[in-house]
XYZ file of C-alpha atoms in Angstrom:
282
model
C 128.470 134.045 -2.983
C 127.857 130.648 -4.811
C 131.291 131.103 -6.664
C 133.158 131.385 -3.527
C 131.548 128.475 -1.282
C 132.263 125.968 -4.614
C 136.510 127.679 -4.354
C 136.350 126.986 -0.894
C 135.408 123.405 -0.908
C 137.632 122.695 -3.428
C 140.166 124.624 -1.539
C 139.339 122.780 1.375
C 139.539 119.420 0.021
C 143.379 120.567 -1.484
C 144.058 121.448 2.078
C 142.694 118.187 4.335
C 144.726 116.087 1.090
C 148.166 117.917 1.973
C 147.507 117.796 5.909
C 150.353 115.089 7.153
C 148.883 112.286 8.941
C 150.103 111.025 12.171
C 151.732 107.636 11.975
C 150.170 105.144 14.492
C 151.290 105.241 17.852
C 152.811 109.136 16.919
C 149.421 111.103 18.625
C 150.683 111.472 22.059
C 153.465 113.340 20.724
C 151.711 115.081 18.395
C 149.210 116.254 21.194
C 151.766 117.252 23.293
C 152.789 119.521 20.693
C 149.918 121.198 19.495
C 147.494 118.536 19.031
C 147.123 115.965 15.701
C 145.437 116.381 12.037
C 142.363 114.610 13.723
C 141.662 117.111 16.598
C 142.644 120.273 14.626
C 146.067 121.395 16.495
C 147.787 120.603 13.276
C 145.279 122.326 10.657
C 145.469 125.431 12.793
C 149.479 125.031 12.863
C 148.892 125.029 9.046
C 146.167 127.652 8.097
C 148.689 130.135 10.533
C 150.950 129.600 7.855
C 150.728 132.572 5.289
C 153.476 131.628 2.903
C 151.760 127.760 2.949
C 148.617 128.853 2.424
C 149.594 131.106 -0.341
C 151.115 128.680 -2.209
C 148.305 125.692 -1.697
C 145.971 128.527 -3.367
C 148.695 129.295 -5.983
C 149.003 125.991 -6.721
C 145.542 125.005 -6.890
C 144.656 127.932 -9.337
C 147.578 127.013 -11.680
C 146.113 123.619 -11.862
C 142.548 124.395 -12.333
C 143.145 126.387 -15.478
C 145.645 124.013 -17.101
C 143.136 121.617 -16.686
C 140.792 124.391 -18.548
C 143.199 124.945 -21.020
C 144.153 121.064 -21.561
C 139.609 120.861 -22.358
C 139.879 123.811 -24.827
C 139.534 123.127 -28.484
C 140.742 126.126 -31.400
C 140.664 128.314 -28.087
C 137.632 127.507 -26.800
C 136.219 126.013 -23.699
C 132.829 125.244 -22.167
C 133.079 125.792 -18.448
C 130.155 124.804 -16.002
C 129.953 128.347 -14.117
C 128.630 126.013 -10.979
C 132.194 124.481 -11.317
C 135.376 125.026 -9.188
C 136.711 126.096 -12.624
C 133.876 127.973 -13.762
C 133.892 129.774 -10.234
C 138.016 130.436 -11.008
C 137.302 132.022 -13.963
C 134.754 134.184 -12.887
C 136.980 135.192 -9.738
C 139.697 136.003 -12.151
C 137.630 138.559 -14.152
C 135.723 140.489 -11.083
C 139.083 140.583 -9.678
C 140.611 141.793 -12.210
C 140.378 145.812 -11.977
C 140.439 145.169 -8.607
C 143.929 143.823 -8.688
C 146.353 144.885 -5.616
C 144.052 148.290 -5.278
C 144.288 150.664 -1.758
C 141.437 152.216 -1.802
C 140.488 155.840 0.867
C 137.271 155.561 2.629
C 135.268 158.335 2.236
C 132.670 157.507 4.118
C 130.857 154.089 5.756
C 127.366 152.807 6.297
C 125.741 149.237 7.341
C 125.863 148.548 3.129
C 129.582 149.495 2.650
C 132.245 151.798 2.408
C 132.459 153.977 -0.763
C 136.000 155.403 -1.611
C 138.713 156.506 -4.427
C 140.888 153.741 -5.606
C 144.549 155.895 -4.757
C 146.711 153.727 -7.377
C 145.268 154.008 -10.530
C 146.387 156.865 -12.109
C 144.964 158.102 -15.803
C 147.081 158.507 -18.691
C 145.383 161.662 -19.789
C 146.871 164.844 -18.302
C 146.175 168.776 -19.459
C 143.101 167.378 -21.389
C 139.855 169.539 -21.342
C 137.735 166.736 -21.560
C 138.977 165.062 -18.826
C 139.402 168.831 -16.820
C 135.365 169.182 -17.815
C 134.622 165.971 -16.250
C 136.856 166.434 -13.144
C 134.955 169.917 -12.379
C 131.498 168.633 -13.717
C 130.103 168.720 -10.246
C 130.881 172.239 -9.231
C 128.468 173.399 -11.434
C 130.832 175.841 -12.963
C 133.083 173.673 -15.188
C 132.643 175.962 -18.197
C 134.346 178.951 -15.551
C 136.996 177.022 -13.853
C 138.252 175.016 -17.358
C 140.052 177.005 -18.480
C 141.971 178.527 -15.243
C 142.381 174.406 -14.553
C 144.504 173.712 -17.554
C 146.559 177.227 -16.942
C 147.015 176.483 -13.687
C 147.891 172.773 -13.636
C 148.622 172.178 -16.909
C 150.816 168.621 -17.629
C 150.912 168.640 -13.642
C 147.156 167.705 -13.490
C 147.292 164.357 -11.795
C 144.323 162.455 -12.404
C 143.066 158.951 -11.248
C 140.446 156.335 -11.607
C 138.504 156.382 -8.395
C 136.470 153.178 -9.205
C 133.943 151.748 -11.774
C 130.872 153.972 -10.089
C 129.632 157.349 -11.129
C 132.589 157.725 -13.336
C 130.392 160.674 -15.103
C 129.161 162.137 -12.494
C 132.130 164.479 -11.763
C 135.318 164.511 -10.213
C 136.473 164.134 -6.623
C 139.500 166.484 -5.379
C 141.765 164.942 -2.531
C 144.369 167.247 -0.531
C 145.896 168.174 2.931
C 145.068 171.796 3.047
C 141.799 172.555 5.443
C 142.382 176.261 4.752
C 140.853 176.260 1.331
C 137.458 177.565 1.303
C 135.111 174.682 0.645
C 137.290 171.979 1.977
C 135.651 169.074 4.153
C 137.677 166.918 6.180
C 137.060 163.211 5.016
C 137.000 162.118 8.855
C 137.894 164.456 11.757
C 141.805 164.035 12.740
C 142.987 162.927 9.257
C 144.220 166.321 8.128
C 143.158 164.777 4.737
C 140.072 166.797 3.288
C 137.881 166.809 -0.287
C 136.265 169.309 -1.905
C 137.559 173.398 -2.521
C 138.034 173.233 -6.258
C 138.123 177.147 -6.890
C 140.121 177.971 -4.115
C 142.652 175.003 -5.094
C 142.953 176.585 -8.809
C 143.267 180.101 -7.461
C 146.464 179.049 -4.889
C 147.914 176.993 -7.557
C 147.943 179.677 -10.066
C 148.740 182.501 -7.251
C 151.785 179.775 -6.201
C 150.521 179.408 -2.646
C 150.036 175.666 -3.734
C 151.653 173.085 -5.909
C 149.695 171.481 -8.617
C 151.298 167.834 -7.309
C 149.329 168.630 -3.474
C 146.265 167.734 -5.307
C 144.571 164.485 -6.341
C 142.138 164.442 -9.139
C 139.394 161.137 -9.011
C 136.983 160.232 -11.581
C 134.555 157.407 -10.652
C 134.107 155.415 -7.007
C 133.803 152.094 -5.561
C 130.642 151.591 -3.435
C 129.584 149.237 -0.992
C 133.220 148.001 -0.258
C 133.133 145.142 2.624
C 135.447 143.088 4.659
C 132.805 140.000 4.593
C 134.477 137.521 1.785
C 137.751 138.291 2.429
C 138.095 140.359 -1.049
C 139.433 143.624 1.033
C 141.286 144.362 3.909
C 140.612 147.677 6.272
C 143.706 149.405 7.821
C 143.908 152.790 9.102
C 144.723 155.018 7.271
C 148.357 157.201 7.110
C 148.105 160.615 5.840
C 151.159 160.951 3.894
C 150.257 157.654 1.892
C 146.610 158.869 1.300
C 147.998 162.325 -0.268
C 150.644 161.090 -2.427
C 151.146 161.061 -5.765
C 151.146 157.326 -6.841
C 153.390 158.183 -10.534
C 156.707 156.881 -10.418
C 157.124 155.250 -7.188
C 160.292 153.052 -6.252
C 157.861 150.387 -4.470
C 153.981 150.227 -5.707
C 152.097 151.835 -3.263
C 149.939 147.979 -2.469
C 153.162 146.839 -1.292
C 154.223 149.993 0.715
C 150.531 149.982 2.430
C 150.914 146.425 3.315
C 154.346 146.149 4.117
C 153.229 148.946 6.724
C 150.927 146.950 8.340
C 153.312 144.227 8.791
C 152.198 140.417 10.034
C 150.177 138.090 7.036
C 150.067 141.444 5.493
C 153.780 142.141 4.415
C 154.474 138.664 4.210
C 151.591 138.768 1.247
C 153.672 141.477 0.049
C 156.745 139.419 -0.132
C 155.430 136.800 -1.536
C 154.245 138.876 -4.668
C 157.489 141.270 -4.926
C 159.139 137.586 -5.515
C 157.103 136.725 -8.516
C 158.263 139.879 -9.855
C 161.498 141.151 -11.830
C 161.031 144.582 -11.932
C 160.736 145.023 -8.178
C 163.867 144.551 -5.684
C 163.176 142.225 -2.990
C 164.576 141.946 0.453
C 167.537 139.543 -0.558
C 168.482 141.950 -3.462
């Protein structure tokens, strides 16, 4: 959009200032290795840099909103929204709920993919409004209620799928095709939605633990690759199924550490602005 072409300049213009110049007389050797600033050997040498160009666009935010700050008067600040700073800002808060999110894909089309956001658990457990809401779209919540709670009780894991059709019912997630009214989200994933009733019934039978299920209010839509904003990796059963509560190692950094290259060293780079998180060197 127009926020992100106004970053990227600015961005840009960070980058080209920080590029080191060949000193005359230095471009044969600098060709011979790759090729100079001028004909784009050593801005490619550069941009293949994760770690550098994390910390050019660390850098570059930390400075754009002192500079906000340093303009603010009794806390507050007028920001041109057609600004680098104004475009920062507005980043910061779309980003925001977004933050360091793995989303499943449930299914794709030439506008998007829609999916459940898999680390973003709910506080609420064994609550019937929240069991009402999760079986809304069965068209038998006022039945199954009840035998949800008994069943599941302080074992109901719930999660917030994504900012879309949060009330329009809930989404169940699980491994187990043999559940009457189970679809598999793509064929070969062993990884399937739907079944409610028949999940309730082996739970409270014991053929099933309560922690096999996921529990989803809401969706993202139109998810896309385009700007940069998300990544698509395939997609490992065992990480889609489970239960993101208590984890040694957020499950962000477990996904990308998994896909290994820019993508774990982007993982790195976070788990060392961190103190509650052991890092490689620990």
């Amino acid at each position: 959009g127009g926020g992100g072409g106004v970053l990227g300049s600015a961005l840009r213009s960070r980058f080209e200032a920080e590029l080191p110049v060949p000193e005359e007389g230095d471009s044969g050797d600098a060709a011979a290795k790759g090729g100079s600033a001028g004909d784009g050997g050593e801005e490619a040498r550069f941009l293949a840099n994760t770690a550098y160009c994390y910390r050019l666009c660390e850098g570059f935010v930390a400075e754009t909103l002192q500079a906000l700050l340093a303009k603010a008067k009794g806390g507050k600040a007028t920001v041109d929204a057609a600004s680098a700073g104004g475009a920062l800002l507005q980043a910061y808060q779309e980003a925001g709920q977004e933050w360091q999110q793995v989303v499943l894909v449930l299914r794709s089309s030439a506008a998007g993919a829609d999916g459940v956001a898999l680390n973003r658990p709910l506080a609420a457990r064994g609550n019937r409004q929240l069991a009402e809401l999760l079986l809304r779209q069965t068209g038998a919540a006022e039945a199954l209620v009840g035998p949800l709670l008994a069943a599941f009780g302080d074992d109901l894991c719930a999660y917030l799928g994504g900012p879309s059709e949060q009330e329009s019912g809930g989404l169940l997630v699980h491994g187990d095709g043999s559940l009457e009214g189970a679809v598999e989200v793509s064929p070969g994933t062993r990884i399937f939605t739907g079944g409610e009733r028949a999940a309730i019934e082996a739970v409270a039978a014991g053929r099933a633990s309560p922690l096999a299920f996921r529990w989803f209010l809401g969706r993202h839509t139109g998810l896309t690759t385009g700007e940069g904003v998300w990544r698509a990796v395939a997609c490992a059963r065992p990480v889609a199924l489970k239960q993101c509560l208590g984890l040694p190692k957020p499950l962000w950094h477990e996904v990308m550490e998994l896909c290994g290259g820019e993508c774990a060293t982007l993982s790195r780079l976070e788990i060392l602005k961190r103190d509650d998180l052991p890092s490689e060197d620990d």
